[in-house]
Coordinates of C-alpha atoms in Angstrom, one line a residue:
M1 CA 0.0 0.0 0.0
Q2 CA 2.8 2.4 1.0
I3 CA 4.8 1.6 -2.2
G4 CA 1.7 2.1 -4.4
S5 CA 0.8 5.4 -2.7
A6 CA 4.4 6.7 -2.9
F7 CA 4.7 5.7 -6.6
A8 CA 1.4 7.4 -7.4
S9 CA 2.4 10.6 -5.5
T10 CA 5.7 10.7 -7.2
L11 CA 4.1 10.3 -10.6
G12 CA 1.4 12.9 -9.9
Q13 CA 4.0 15.5 -8.8
W14 CA 6.1 14.7 -11.8
V15 CA 3.3 15.6 -14.3
R16 CA 2.4 18.6 -12.1
T17 CA -1.2 17.6 -11.5
S18 CA -3.6 19.6 -9.3
E19 CA -3.8 18.9 -5.5
G20 CA -7.3 17.4 -5.9
R21 CA -6.3 15.1 -8.7
L22 CA -3.1 14.2 -6.8
R23 CA -5.2 12.9 -3.9
V24 CA -7.2 10.8 -6.3
I25 CA -4.0 9.4 -7.8
V26 CA -2.6 8.6 -4.4
A27 CA -5.9 6.8 -3.6
C28 CA -5.5 4.8 -6.8
G29 CA -2.0 3.9 -5.9
A30 CA -3.1 2.7 -2.4
A31 CA -6.0 0.8 -3.9
G32 CA -3.8 -0.9 -6.5
G33 CA -1.2 -1.8 -3.9
I34 CA -3.6 -3.5 -1.6
S35 CA -5.5 -5.2 -4.4
A36 CA -2.3 -6.7 -5.9
T37 CA -0.8 -7.7 -2.5
F38 CA -3.9 -9.3 -1.0
N39 CA -5.9 -10.3 -4.0
A40 CA -8.6 -8.0 -2.7
P41 CA -9.8 -5.4 -5.2
V42 CA -12.9 -4.4 -3.3
T43 CA -10.8 -3.9 -0.1
G44 CA -8.4 -1.7 -2.2
L45 CA -11.4 0.3 -3.5
F46 CA -12.9 1.0 0.0
F47 CA -9.4 1.7 1.4
G48 CA -8.8 4.4 -1.2
F49 CA -12.1 6.1 -0.3
E50 CA -12.4 5.6 3.4
I51 CA -8.8 6.2 4.4
V52 CA -7.1 8.2 1.7
L53 CA -9.9 10.3 0.1
K54 CA -12.5 10.3 2.9
E55 CA -15.1 11.4 0.3
F56 CA -16.9 10.0 -2.6
S57 CA -17.1 11.3 -6.2
A58 CA -17.9 9.7 -9.5
E59 CA -14.6 10.6 -11.1
A60 CA -12.6 9.2 -8.1
L61 CA -14.8 6.1 -8.0
A62 CA -14.1 5.3 -11.7
A63 CA -10.3 5.9 -11.4
T64 CA -10.0 3.9 -8.1
I65 CA -12.0 0.9 -9.5
L66 CA -9.8 0.9 -12.6
S67 CA -6.6 0.9 -10.6
A68 CA -7.8 -1.8 -8.2
V69 CA -9.1 -4.2 -10.8
T70 CA -6.1 -3.7 -13.1
A71 CA -3.7 -4.5 -10.2
D72 CA -5.7 -7.5 -9.3
V73 CA -5.7 -8.9 -12.8
I74 CA -1.9 -8.5 -12.9
S75 CA -1.5 -10.1 -9.5
R76 CA -3.7 -13.1 -10.4
A77 CA -1.6 -13.6 -13.5
F78 CA 1.5 -14.2 -11.3
F79 CA 0.1 -15.6 -8.1
G80 CA -3.3 -17.1 -9.0
G81 CA -6.7 -16.3 -7.5
A82 CA -6.6 -18.1 -4.2
A83 CA -7.7 -16.2 -1.1
F84 CA -4.8 -14.6 0.8
F85 CA -5.6 -16.5 4.0
A86 CA -6.4 -19.7 2.3
Q87 CA -5.8 -21.7 5.4
V88 CA -8.9 -20.3 7.1
P89 CA -11.7 -22.9 7.1
H90 CA -14.6 -22.1 4.6
N91 CA -17.4 -23.6 6.8
L92 CA -17.6 -20.7 9.2
T93 CA -21.3 -20.6 10.0
L94 CA -23.4 -19.8 13.0
T95 CA -25.9 -22.4 14.3
N96 CA -26.7 -20.8 17.7
D97 CA -28.4 -17.5 18.2
F98 CA -26.5 -17.0 21.5
S99 CA -23.4 -16.7 19.3
Y100 CA -24.6 -13.3 18.0
L101 CA -24.4 -11.9 21.6
L102 CA -20.9 -13.2 21.8
I103 CA -20.0 -11.6 18.5
A104 CA -21.5 -8.3 19.7
L105 CA -19.2 -8.5 22.8
L106 CA -16.2 -9.4 20.6
G107 CA -17.0 -6.4 18.5
L108 CA -16.8 -4.1 21.5
I109 CA -13.5 -5.7 22.6
A110 CA -12.0 -5.7 19.1
G111 CA -13.0 -2.0 18.6
A112 CA -11.4 -1.1 21.9
M113 CA -8.3 -3.1 21.0
G114 CA -8.1 -1.2 17.7
V115 CA -8.3 2.2 19.4
L116 CA -5.7 1.1 22.0
F117 CA -3.4 0.1 19.2
Q118 CA -3.8 3.3 17.3
K119 CA -3.3 5.4 20.5
T120 CA -0.2 3.4 21.5
V121 CA 1.4 3.9 18.1
Y122 CA 0.7 7.6 17.7
K123 CA 0.9 8.8 21.3
G124 CA 4.0 6.8 21.8
E125 CA 5.5 8.3 18.7
D126 CA 4.9 11.8 20.0
A127 CA 6.4 10.8 23.4
A128 CA 9.4 9.4 21.6
D129 CA 9.9 12.6 19.7
L130 CA 9.9 14.6 22.9
L131 CA 12.2 12.1 24.6
W132 CA 14.8 12.2 21.8
R133 CA 14.7 16.0 21.3
G134 CA 18.3 17.4 21.3
R135 CA 19.9 14.0 20.9
P136 CA 21.6 12.7 17.7
Q137 CA 18.9 11.4 15.3
W138 CA 21.1 8.6 14.0
M139 CA 21.1 7.1 17.5
R140 CA 17.4 6.8 17.6
P141 CA 17.1 3.7 15.3
V142 CA 20.1 2.2 17.1
A143 CA 18.4 2.4 20.5
G144 CA 15.2 1.1 19.0
G145 CA 17.0 -1.6 17.2
V146 CA 18.4 -2.9 20.5
L147 CA 14.9 -3.0 21.9
L148 CA 13.5 -4.8 18.8
G149 CA 16.4 -7.2 18.7
A150 CA 15.8 -8.2 22.3
L151 CA 12.1 -8.7 21.6
L152 CA 12.8 -10.9 18.6
L153 CA 15.2 -13.0 20.5
V154 CA 12.4 -13.7 23.1
L155 CA 9.6 -13.9 20.6
P156 CA 10.8 -14.7 17.1
Q157 CA 7.2 -15.0 15.8
M158 CA 7.4 -11.2 15.5
Y159 CA 9.9 -11.4 12.5
G160 CA 8.3 -10.1 9.3
V161 CA 4.7 -9.1 8.7
G162 CA 3.4 -12.2 10.5
Y163 CA 1.0 -13.8 8.0
P164 CA 2.3 -17.4 8.5
V165 CA 1.9 -16.9 12.2
M166 CA -1.7 -15.8 11.6
D167 CA -2.3 -18.9 9.7
R168 CA -1.2 -21.0 12.6
V169 CA -3.3 -18.9 15.0
F170 CA -6.4 -19.6 12.8
A171 CA -5.5 -23.3 12.7
G172 CA -5.5 -23.5 16.5
N173 CA -1.8 -24.4 16.8
Y174 CA -1.3 -22.1 19.8
V175 CA -2.7 -22.2 23.3
L176 CA -4.6 -19.2 24.8
W177 CA -1.8 -17.8 26.9
F178 CA 0.7 -17.8 24.0
I179 CA -1.9 -16.1 21.7
L180 CA -2.2 -13.3 24.2
I181 CA 1.6 -13.0 24.3
L182 CA 1.7 -12.7 20.5
L183 CA -1.0 -10.1 20.7
A184 CA 1.0 -7.9 23.1
G185 CA 4.2 -8.6 21.2
K186 CA 2.8 -7.4 17.9
I187 CA 1.5 -4.1 19.5
L188 CA 5.0 -3.6 21.0
A189 CA 7.0 -4.5 18.0
T190 CA 4.9 -2.4 15.6
S191 CA 4.9 0.6 18.0
V192 CA 8.7 0.5 18.6
T193 CA 9.3 0.3 14.9
L194 CA 7.3 3.4 14.3
W195 CA 8.6 5.2 17.4
I196 CA 12.1 5.0 16.1
G197 CA 11.2 6.4 12.7
G198 CA 10.6 3.1 10.8
S199 CA 8.2 2.9 7.9
G200 CA 4.9 1.1 8.4
G201 CA 1.2 1.5 8.9
V202 CA -1.7 0.0 10.8
F203 CA -3.3 -2.3 8.1
A204 CA -1.3 -5.5 8.4
P205 CA -0.6 -5.2 12.2
S206 CA -4.3 -4.6 12.8
L207 CA -5.1 -7.8 11.0
F208 CA -2.6 -9.7 13.1
I209 CA -3.8 -8.2 16.4
G210 CA -7.4 -8.7 15.3
A211 CA -6.8 -12.4 14.5
A212 CA -5.1 -12.9 17.9
T213 CA -7.8 -11.0 19.8
G214 CA -10.7 -12.9 18.1
T215 CA -9.1 -16.3 18.4
A216 CA -8.3 -15.7 22.1
F217 CA -11.9 -14.7 22.6
G218 CA -13.1 -17.8 20.7
V219 CA -10.9 -20.2 22.7
A220 CA -12.2 -18.7 26.0
A221 CA -15.8 -18.8 24.8
H222 CA -15.4 -22.5 23.8
H223 CA -14.1 -23.3 27.3
L224 CA -17.2 -21.6 28.8
F225 CA -20.0 -22.5 26.4
G226 CA -18.8 -25.5 24.3
A227 CA -18.5 -26.1 20.6
S228 CA -22.1 -25.1 19.9
I229 CA -21.1 -21.4 19.6
G230 CA -19.3 -22.0 16.4
S231 CA -15.6 -22.4 15.2
V232 CA -12.8 -20.6 17.0
A233 CA -11.6 -19.5 13.6
L234 CA -14.9 -17.7 13.0
Y235 CA -14.2 -15.4 16.0
G236 CA -10.6 -14.9 14.8
V237 CA -11.8 -13.7 11.4
I238 CA -14.4 -11.4 13.0
G239 CA -11.8 -10.0 15.4
M240 CA -9.5 -9.3 12.4
G241 CA -12.0 -7.0 10.8
G242 CA -13.1 -5.5 14.2
V243 CA -9.7 -4.4 15.3
F244 CA -8.9 -2.8 11.9
A245 CA -12.2 -1.0 11.9
G246 CA -11.5 0.4 15.3
A247 CA -7.9 1.4 14.5
A248 CA -8.5 2.9 11.1
Q249 CA -12.2 3.9 11.5
A250 CA -13.0 2.2 8.2
P251 CA -15.8 -0.3 8.6
L252 CA -16.4 -0.9 4.9
T253 CA -12.8 -1.7 4.3
A254 CA -12.8 -4.0 7.3
I255 CA -15.8 -5.9 6.0
A256 CA -14.4 -6.3 2.5
S257 CA -11.0 -7.3 3.8
V258 CA -12.4 -10.1 5.9
A259 CA -14.6 -11.4 3.1
E260 CA -12.0 -11.3 0.3
M261 CA -8.8 -12.2 2.2
T262 CA -10.4 -15.3 3.8
G263 CA -12.6 -16.4 1.0
N264 CA -15.6 -16.4 3.3

């Protein structure tokens, strides 16, 4: 997403387009980046509107659709058309009305977790700026790198973006206490990376944190109410969308991402 947005912004400035058209071009770049990366053109479209543009127009809609679909066609030619999280079971159904109450509760928890993650990242970044004022800037990533290195030695699952770890979370390969550790570790690792001036956003980390939050909730609910409430993976998928919606305030993008990236 960042690469697509940056490339689009560079291209728009190079041809000296107007500020309004530049915003549309950046939205197209973000939509294309998400569409190609996650095989999710509708997610890319909503992301461009809800997060980049924050407004709707016919011209912007047509351009963003064209960018997202074109990127998806190119991506499918290289990587195929399978859902990004193909490991998630495809029989995620609800057979118990009580489950809807649990999902409502999970929505509250996931939304609060998304807000907590967002505040931790941005408030912590402001605090880090104040803390490092007057000190050599080249030392900032060094100090942060020591912290990240120590975290990765203790919790190597934090290496990279974490999609393989998410697959294992959905598959039920981790016990409840370790899922909670992964959840806290991801918030800390992402926050420290951004505090020291690293590049990144909230999209992929929100999916990870949401998957961990929802799965932990599902495991706990299974212990309390039994298997009749539905699959644990169902709650993991719902949590994934809920945390992103809370962090980015983009419910349409959250809905589309859950549907497209899991194939459900």
